[in-house]
Every structure is written in structure tokens, then in C-alpha cells.
mmCIF file of C-alpha atoms in Angstrom:
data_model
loop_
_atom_site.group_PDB
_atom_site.id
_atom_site.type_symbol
_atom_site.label_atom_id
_atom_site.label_comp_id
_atom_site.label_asym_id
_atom_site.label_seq_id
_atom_site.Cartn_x
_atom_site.Cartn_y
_atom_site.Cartn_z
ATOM 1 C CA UNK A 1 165.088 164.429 -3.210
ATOM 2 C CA UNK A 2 167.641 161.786 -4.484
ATOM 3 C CA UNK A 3 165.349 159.691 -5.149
ATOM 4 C CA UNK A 4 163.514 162.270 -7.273
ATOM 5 C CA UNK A 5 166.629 162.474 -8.886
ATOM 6 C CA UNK A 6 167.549 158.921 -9.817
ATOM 7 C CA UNK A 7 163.781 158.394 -11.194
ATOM 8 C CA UNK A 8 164.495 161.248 -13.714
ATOM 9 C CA UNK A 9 167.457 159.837 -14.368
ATOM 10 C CA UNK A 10 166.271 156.568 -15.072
ATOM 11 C CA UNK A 11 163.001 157.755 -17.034
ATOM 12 C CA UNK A 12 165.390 159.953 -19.296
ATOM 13 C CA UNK A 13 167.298 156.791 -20.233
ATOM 14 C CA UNK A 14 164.207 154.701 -20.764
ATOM 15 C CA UNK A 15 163.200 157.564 -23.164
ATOM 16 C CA UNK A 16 166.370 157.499 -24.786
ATOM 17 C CA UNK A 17 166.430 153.990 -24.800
ATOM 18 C CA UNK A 18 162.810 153.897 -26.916
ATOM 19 C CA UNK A 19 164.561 155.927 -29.501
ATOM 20 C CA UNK A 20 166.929 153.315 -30.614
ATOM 21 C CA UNK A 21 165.220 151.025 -32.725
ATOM 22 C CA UNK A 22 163.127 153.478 -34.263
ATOM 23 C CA UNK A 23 166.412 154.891 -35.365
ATOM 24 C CA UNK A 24 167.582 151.470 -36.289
ATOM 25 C CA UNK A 25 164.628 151.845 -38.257
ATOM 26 C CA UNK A 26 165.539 154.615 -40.227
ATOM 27 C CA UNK A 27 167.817 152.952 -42.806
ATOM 28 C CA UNK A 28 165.547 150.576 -44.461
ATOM 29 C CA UNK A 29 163.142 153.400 -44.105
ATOM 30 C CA UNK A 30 165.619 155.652 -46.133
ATOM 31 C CA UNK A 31 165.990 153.000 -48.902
ATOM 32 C CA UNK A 32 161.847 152.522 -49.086
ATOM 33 C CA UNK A 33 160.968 155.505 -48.993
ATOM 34 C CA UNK A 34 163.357 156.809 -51.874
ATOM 35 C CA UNK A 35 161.964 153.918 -53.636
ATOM 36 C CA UNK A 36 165.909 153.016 -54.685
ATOM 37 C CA UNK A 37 168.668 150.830 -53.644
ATOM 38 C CA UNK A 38 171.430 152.637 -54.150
ATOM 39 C CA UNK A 39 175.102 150.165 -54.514
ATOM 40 C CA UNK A 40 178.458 150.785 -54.942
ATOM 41 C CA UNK A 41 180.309 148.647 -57.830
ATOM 42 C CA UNK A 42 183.753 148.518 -59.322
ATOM 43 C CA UNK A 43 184.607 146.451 -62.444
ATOM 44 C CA UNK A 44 185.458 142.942 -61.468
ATOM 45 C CA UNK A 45 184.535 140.305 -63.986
ATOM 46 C CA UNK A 46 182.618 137.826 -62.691
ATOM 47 C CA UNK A 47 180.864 139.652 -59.749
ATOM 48 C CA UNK A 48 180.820 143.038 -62.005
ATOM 49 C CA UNK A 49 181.208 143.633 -66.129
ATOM 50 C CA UNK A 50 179.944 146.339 -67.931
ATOM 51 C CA UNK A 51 178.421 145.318 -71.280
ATOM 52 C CA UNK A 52 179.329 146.990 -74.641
ATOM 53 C CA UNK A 53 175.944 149.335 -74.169
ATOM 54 C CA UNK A 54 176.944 150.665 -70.682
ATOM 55 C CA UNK A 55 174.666 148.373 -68.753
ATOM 56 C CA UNK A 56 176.393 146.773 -65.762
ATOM 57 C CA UNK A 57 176.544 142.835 -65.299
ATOM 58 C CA UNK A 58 177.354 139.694 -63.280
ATOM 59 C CA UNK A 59 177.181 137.565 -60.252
ATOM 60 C CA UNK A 60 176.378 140.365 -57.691
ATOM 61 C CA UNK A 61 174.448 142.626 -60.476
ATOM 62 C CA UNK A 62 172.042 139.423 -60.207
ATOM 63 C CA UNK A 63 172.114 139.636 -56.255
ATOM 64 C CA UNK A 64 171.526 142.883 -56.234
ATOM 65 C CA UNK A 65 168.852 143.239 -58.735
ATOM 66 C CA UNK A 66 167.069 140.666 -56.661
ATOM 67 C CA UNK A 67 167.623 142.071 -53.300
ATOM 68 C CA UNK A 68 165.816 145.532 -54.771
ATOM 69 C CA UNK A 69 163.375 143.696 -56.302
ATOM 70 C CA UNK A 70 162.405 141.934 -53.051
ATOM 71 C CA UNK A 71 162.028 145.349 -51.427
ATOM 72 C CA UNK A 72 160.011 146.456 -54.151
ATOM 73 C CA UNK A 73 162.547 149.133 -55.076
ATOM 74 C CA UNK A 74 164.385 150.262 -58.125
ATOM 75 C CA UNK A 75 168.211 149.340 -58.141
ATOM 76 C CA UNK A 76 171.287 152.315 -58.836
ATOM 77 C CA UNK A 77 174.414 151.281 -59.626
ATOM 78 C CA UNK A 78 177.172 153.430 -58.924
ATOM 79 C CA UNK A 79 180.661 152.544 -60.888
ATOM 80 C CA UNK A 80 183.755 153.913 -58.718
ATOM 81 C CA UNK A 81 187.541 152.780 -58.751
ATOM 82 C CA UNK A 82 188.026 149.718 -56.234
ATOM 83 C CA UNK A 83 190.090 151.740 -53.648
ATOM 84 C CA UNK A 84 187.069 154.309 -53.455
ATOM 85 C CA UNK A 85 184.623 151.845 -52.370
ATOM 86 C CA UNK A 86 184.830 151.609 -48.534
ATOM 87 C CA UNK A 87 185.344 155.868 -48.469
ATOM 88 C CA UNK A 88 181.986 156.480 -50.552
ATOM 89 C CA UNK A 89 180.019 154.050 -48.619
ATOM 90 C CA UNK A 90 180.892 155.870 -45.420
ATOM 91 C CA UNK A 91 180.454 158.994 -46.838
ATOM 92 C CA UNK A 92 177.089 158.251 -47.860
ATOM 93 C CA UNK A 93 177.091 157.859 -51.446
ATOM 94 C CA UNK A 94 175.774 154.343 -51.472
ATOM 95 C CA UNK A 95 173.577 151.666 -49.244
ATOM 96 C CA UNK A 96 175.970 148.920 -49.266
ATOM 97 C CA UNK A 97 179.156 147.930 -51.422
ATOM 98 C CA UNK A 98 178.570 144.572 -53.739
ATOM 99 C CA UNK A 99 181.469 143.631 -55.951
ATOM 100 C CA UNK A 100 183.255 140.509 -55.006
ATOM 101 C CA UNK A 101 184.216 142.456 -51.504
ATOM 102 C CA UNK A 102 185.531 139.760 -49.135
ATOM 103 C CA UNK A 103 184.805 140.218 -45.388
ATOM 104 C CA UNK A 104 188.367 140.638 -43.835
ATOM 105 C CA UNK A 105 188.438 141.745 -40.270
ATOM 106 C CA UNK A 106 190.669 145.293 -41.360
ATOM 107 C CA UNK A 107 187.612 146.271 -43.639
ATOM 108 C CA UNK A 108 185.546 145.144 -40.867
ATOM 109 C CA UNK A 109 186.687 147.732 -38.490
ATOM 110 C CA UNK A 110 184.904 150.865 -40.958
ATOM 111 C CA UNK A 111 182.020 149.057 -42.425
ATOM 112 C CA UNK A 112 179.724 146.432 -41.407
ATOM 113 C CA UNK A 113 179.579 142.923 -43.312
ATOM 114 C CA UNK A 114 176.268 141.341 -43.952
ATOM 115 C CA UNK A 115 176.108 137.256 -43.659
ATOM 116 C CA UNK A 116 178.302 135.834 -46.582
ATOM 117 C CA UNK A 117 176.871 135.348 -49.924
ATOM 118 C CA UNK A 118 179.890 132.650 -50.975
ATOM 119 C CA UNK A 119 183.003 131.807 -50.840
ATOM 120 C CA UNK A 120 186.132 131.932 -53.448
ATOM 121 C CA UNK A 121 190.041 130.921 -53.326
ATOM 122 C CA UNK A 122 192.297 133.107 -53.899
ATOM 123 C CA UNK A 123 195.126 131.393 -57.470
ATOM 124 C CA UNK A 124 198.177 131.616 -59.317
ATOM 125 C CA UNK A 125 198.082 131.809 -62.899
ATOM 126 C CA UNK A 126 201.256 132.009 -64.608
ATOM 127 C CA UNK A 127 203.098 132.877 -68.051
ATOM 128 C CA UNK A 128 204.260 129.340 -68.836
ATOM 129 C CA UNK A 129 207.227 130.895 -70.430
ATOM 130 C CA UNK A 130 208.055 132.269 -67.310
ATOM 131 C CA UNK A 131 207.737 129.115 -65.418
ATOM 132 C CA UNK A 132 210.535 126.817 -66.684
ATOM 133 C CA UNK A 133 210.812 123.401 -65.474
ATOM 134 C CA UNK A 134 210.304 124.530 -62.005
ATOM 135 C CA UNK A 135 207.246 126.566 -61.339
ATOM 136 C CA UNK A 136 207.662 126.582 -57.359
ATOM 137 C CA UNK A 137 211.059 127.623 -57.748
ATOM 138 C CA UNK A 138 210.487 130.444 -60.137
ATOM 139 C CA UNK A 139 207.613 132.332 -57.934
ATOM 140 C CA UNK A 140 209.950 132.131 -55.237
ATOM 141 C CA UNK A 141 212.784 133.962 -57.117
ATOM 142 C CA UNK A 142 213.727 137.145 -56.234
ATOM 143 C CA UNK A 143 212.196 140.078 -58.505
ATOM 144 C CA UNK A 144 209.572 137.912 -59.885
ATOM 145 C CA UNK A 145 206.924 140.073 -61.058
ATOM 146 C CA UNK A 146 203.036 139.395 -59.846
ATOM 147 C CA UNK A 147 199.573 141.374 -60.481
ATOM 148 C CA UNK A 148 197.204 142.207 -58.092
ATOM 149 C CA UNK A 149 194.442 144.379 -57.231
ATOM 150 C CA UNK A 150 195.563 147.190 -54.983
ATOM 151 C CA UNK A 151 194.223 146.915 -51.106
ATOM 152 C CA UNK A 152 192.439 143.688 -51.470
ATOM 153 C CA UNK A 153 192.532 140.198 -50.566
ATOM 154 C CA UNK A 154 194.399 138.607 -53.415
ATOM 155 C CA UNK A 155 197.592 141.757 -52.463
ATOM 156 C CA UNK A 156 197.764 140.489 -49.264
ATOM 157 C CA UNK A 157 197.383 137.072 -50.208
ATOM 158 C CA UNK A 158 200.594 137.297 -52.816
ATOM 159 C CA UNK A 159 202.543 139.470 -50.383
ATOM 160 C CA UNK A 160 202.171 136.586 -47.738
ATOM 161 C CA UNK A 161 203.232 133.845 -50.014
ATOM 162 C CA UNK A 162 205.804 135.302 -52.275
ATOM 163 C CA UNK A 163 207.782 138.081 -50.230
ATOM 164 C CA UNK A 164 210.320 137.818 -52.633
ATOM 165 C CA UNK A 165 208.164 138.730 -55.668
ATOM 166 C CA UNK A 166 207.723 142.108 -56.978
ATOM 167 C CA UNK A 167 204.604 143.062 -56.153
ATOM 168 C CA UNK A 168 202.830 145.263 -59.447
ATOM 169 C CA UNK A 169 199.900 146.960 -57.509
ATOM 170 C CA UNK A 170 196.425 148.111 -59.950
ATOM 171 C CA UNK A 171 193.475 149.749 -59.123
ATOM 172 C CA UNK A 172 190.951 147.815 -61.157
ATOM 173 C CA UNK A 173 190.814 144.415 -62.629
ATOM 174 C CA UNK A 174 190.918 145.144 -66.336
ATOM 175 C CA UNK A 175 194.749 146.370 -65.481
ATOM 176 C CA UNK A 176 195.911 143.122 -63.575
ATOM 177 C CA UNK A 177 194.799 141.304 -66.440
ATOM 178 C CA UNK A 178 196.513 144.244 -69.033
ATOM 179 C CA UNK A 179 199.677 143.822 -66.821
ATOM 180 C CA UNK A 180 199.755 139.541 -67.372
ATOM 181 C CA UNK A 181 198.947 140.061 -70.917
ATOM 182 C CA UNK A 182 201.090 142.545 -71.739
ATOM 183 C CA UNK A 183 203.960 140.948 -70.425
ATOM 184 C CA UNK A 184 204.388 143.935 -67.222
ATOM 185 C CA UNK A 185 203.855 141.093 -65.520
ATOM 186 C CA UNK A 186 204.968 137.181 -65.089
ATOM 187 C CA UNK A 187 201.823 136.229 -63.326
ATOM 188 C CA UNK A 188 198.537 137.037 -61.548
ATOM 189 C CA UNK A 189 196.908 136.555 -58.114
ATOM 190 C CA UNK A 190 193.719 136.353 -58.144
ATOM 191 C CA UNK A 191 190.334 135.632 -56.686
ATOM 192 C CA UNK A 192 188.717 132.946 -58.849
ATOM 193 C CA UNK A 193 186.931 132.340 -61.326
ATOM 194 C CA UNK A 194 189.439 135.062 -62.188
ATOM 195 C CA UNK A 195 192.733 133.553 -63.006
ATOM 196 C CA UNK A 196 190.541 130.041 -64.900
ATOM 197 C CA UNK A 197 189.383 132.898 -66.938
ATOM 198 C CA UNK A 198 192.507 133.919 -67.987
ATOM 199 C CA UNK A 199 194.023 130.368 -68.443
ATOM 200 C CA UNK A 200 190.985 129.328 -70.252
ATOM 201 C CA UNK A 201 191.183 132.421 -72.646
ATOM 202 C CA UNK A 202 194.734 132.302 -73.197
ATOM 203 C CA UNK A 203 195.924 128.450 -72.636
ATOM 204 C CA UNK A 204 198.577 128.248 -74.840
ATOM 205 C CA UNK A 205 200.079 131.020 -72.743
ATOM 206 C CA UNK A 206 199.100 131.070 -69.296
ATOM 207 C CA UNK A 207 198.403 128.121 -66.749
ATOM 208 C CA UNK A 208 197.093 127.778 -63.354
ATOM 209 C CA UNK A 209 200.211 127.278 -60.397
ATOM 210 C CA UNK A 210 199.725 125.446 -57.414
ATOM 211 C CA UNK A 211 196.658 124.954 -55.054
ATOM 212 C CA UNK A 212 194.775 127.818 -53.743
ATOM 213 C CA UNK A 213 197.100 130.735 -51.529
ATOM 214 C CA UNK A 214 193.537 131.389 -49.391
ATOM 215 C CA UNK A 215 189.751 130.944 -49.506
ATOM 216 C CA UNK A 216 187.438 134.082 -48.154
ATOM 217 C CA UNK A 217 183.884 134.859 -48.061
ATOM 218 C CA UNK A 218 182.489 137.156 -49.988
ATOM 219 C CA UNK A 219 179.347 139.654 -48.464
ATOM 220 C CA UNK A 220 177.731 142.877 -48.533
ATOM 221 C CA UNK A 221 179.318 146.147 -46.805
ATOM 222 C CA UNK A 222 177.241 148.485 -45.150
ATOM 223 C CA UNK A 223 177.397 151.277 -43.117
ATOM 224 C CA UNK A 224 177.857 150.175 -39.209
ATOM 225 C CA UNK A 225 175.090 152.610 -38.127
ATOM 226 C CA UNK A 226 172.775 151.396 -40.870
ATOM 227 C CA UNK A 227 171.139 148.599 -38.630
ATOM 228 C CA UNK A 228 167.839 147.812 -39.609
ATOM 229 C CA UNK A 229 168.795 147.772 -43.485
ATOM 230 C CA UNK A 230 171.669 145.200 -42.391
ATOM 231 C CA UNK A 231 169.530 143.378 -40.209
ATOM 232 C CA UNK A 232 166.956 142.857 -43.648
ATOM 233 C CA UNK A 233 170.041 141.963 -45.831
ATOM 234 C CA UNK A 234 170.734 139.451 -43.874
ATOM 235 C CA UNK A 235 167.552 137.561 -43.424
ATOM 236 C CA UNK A 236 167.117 138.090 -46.988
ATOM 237 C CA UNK A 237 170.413 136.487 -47.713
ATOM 238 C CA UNK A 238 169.165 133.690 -45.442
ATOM 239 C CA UNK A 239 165.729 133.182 -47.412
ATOM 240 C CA UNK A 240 167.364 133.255 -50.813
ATOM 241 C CA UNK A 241 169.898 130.328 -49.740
ATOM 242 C CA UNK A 242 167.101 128.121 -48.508
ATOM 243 C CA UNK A 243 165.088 128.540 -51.174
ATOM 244 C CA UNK A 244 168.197 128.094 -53.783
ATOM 245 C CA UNK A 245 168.336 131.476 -55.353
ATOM 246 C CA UNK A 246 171.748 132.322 -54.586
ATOM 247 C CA UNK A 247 173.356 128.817 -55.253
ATOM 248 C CA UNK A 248 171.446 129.193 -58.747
ATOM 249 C CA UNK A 249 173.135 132.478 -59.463
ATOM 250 C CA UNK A 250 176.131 131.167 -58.397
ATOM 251 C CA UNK A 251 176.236 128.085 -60.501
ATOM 252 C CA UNK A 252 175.618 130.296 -63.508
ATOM 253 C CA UNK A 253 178.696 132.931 -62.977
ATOM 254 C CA UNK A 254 181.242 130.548 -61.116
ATOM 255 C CA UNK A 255 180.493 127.155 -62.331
ATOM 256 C CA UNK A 256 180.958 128.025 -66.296
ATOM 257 C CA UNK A 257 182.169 130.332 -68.783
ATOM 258 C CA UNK A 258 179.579 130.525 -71.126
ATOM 259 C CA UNK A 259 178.283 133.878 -70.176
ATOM 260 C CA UNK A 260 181.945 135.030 -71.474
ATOM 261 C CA UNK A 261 180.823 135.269 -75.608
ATOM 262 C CA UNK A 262 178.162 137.758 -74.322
ATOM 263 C CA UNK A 263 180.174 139.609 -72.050
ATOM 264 C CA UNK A 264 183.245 142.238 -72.473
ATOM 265 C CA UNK A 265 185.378 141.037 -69.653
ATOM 266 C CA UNK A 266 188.290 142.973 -70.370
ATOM 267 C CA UNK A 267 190.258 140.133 -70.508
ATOM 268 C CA UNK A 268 191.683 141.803 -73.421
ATOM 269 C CA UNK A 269 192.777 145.529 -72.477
ATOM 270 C CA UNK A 270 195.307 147.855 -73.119
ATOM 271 C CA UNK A 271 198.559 147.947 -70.942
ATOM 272 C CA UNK A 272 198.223 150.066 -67.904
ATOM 273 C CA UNK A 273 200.673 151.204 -65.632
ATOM 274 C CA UNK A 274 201.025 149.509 -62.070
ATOM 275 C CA UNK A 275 199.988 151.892 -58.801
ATOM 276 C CA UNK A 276 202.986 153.714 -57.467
#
């Protein structure tokens, strides 16, 4: 009779156990079958611009567009404020996140990162007015006042290095830049090309400070129970680096600014208030 029993036992976990990848399945499935790849954006020039007609552009726009294409799929780009990002993906709005997101291992315990797609440093750049003489000695001072993007990378990254900085907190990119611009703010931390963007545009203004505060990689997010369409982004991200796709994407958005003239960046917006 025990025996009886264990042999059920073990043939109802064998037939749970053959349910697994067919449910791993069922994500890649999803996206196929609904014929669209659905991705969740937020403006961040150069991974993510919107053109002057509405239509979205940049590094991961590229990415993206080729990753659909690949799967024989139409693409969907849904805009949403940075901070909303990680919540919409999880609630199901989206397949996967793709705007510059770097793989940090706090995100890492909601979503699931796919292999990286490249890497970027984390700058300084810097009213030169501001500056003085001694530009170490003036991000240092007390009150100093510093831009960043709310809950990401570059935040923690300025936090870290200047903890006697005021810290002005914005949800989107086009205010960090509105902030340093404006005057709100003495500098900017940022993820680069970012803050060469901003010394480039204005370089009788603003310069570039010191070496780089941090480098991280930059991926997909996906849902963690979304295995099988993970498990294809990543061997796709694998193909298109040996075959030079993604360095050739790359080189375009990160190793120039010539795709600036066609481009609004927003390097030029109105002042915005920082994030309480």
C-alpha cells in the first residue's frame, strides 16, 4: 500500500514536472501569437527621443525594432514616466523594459535582466561658473546642487560620491537637463553619452568634471516568470553581437553626435521642478 502511495506520488510530480517548460513556453508564445512586441520606454536621449512627429527614436528603438523584426512581429512602444517602468512591466503592460535600464542587483530582485546589450559610465558635467579654480573642491562643498534622474543609477551614483551635495531628484531626463540649464542646478550626473551631450551643446557653459563616478551594463528587463521569451532575448542578443549588429548600432548613437540636428533631444526644455 505505501508503495502504491509513493508511485502516485512520484507520477503526480513527473506530470507536474512535464508542465513546466510548456509553460516556459507560453511567453514567447504570447508575443507570436499576438503578432506584437510590446516595450516599455521612457524619454532618455540617446537610448530613447521622440521626434517632432511623435515617432519614438534611438539606440534601443533600433534594438528593439530589430529584435521584433527577427521574430517576425510588429513592435509597440509604450511611453511611461521612468519611475513607472519596473511597476507596468510587472503588472503586465509590457514584454520587457528597453531604455538605457542598467542591470543593478535591487532592480534585479522584481524583474529579470536579459544578457547585457553594453556598457556606459556614469559623468560629471558642470557649470564652469560654478566650478572656480577648484572643481574637486567645489562638488565637495556643502549644499552644492546636482541633477539626477530619480531611482536610477546615476542618483545613487552622485549620492555615493558627493554626500555633501544637494541632491535635485527628476523623473525624466528632459528635466535634469532643464534643471542644469536653467541654473536649478550647478551640475549633472549622468549616464553618458548624456552629460558630452550637454558639454558639446553648451561648451562655453558647461564642461565635463573628473573621470567616470561608475560604469554599468545596460540590458533588457523582463518579467521573472516570462522564461522562454528571456531565454530567446538572450540568444538573440548573443547572435546580433557576433554577427556585429549591436556594436553597429552602438557606434552610430554613442560614438557621435550627428544624429543630434535630426533629433529633438530636449536638451533645450523648459525649467521643471525637482521631485519632492
Amino acid at each position: 500500500m505505501r508503495a502504491k502511495i509513493i508511485a502516485a506520488i512520484i507520477l503526480a510530480l513527473s506530470a507536474w514536472l512535464t508542465l513546466l517548460p510548456a509553460r516556459a513556453d507560453d511567453s514567447l508564445k504570447r508575443v507570436i501569437e499576438q503578432k506584437t512586441l510590446t516595450v516599455g520606454v521612457a524619454i532618455n536621449p540617446p537610448w530613447i527621443l521622440k521626434k517632432a512627429d511623435g515617432k519614438f527614436a534611438g539606440y534601443d528603438v533600433d534594438l528593439t525594432n530589430a529584435l521584433a523584426s527577427d521574430l517576425g512581429v510588429e513592435l509597440k512602444l509604450v511611453e511611461v514616466p521612468w519611475n513607472d517602468l519596473k511597476p507596468r512591466l510587472l503588472k503586465g503592460d509590457f514584454d520587457l523594459i528597453a531604455a538605457g535600464y542598467a542591470n543593478t542587483p535591487e532592480r534585479a530582485r522584481d524583474v529579470v535582466f536579459s544578457n547585457p546589450t553594453g556598457a556606459a559610465d556614469i559623468r560629471v558635467v558642470a557649470s564652469i561658473a560654478s566650478l572656480g579654480k577648484r572643481p574637486g573642491k567645489a562638488l565637495t562643498a556643502p549644499g552644492y546642487k546636482i541633477a539626477v534622474l530619480s531611482n536610477s543609477t546615476d542618483e545613487a551614483a552622485a549620492k555615493e560620491a558627493f554626500p555633501k551635495a544637494e541632491i535635485l531628484s527628476f523623473n525624466n531626463t528632459t528635466d535634469v537637463f532643464a534643471a542644469l540649464i536653467g541654473g536649478n542646478a550647478q551640475a549633472m550626473v549622468a549616464t553618458s553619452p548624456t552629460p558630452q551631450m550637454a558639454a558639446r551643446l553648451y561648451d562655453a557653459k558647461f564642461k565635463l568634471v573628473g573621470g567616470p563616478l561608475l560604469r554599468t551594463p545596460e540590458a533588457f528587463a523582463l518579467r521573472p516568470d516570462d522564461i522562454r521569451l528571456a531565454q530567446y532575448v538572450n540568444n538573440w542578443i548573443g547572435a546580433r553581437t557576433a554577427d556585429g549588429t549591436i556594436s553597429g548600432v552602438r557606434r552610430y548613437w554613442f560614438g557621435g553626435f550627428k544624429w543630434m540636428s535630426r533629433f529633438d533631444t530636449g536638451a533645450k526644455p523648459e525649467p521643471a521642478k525637482p521631485k519632492q
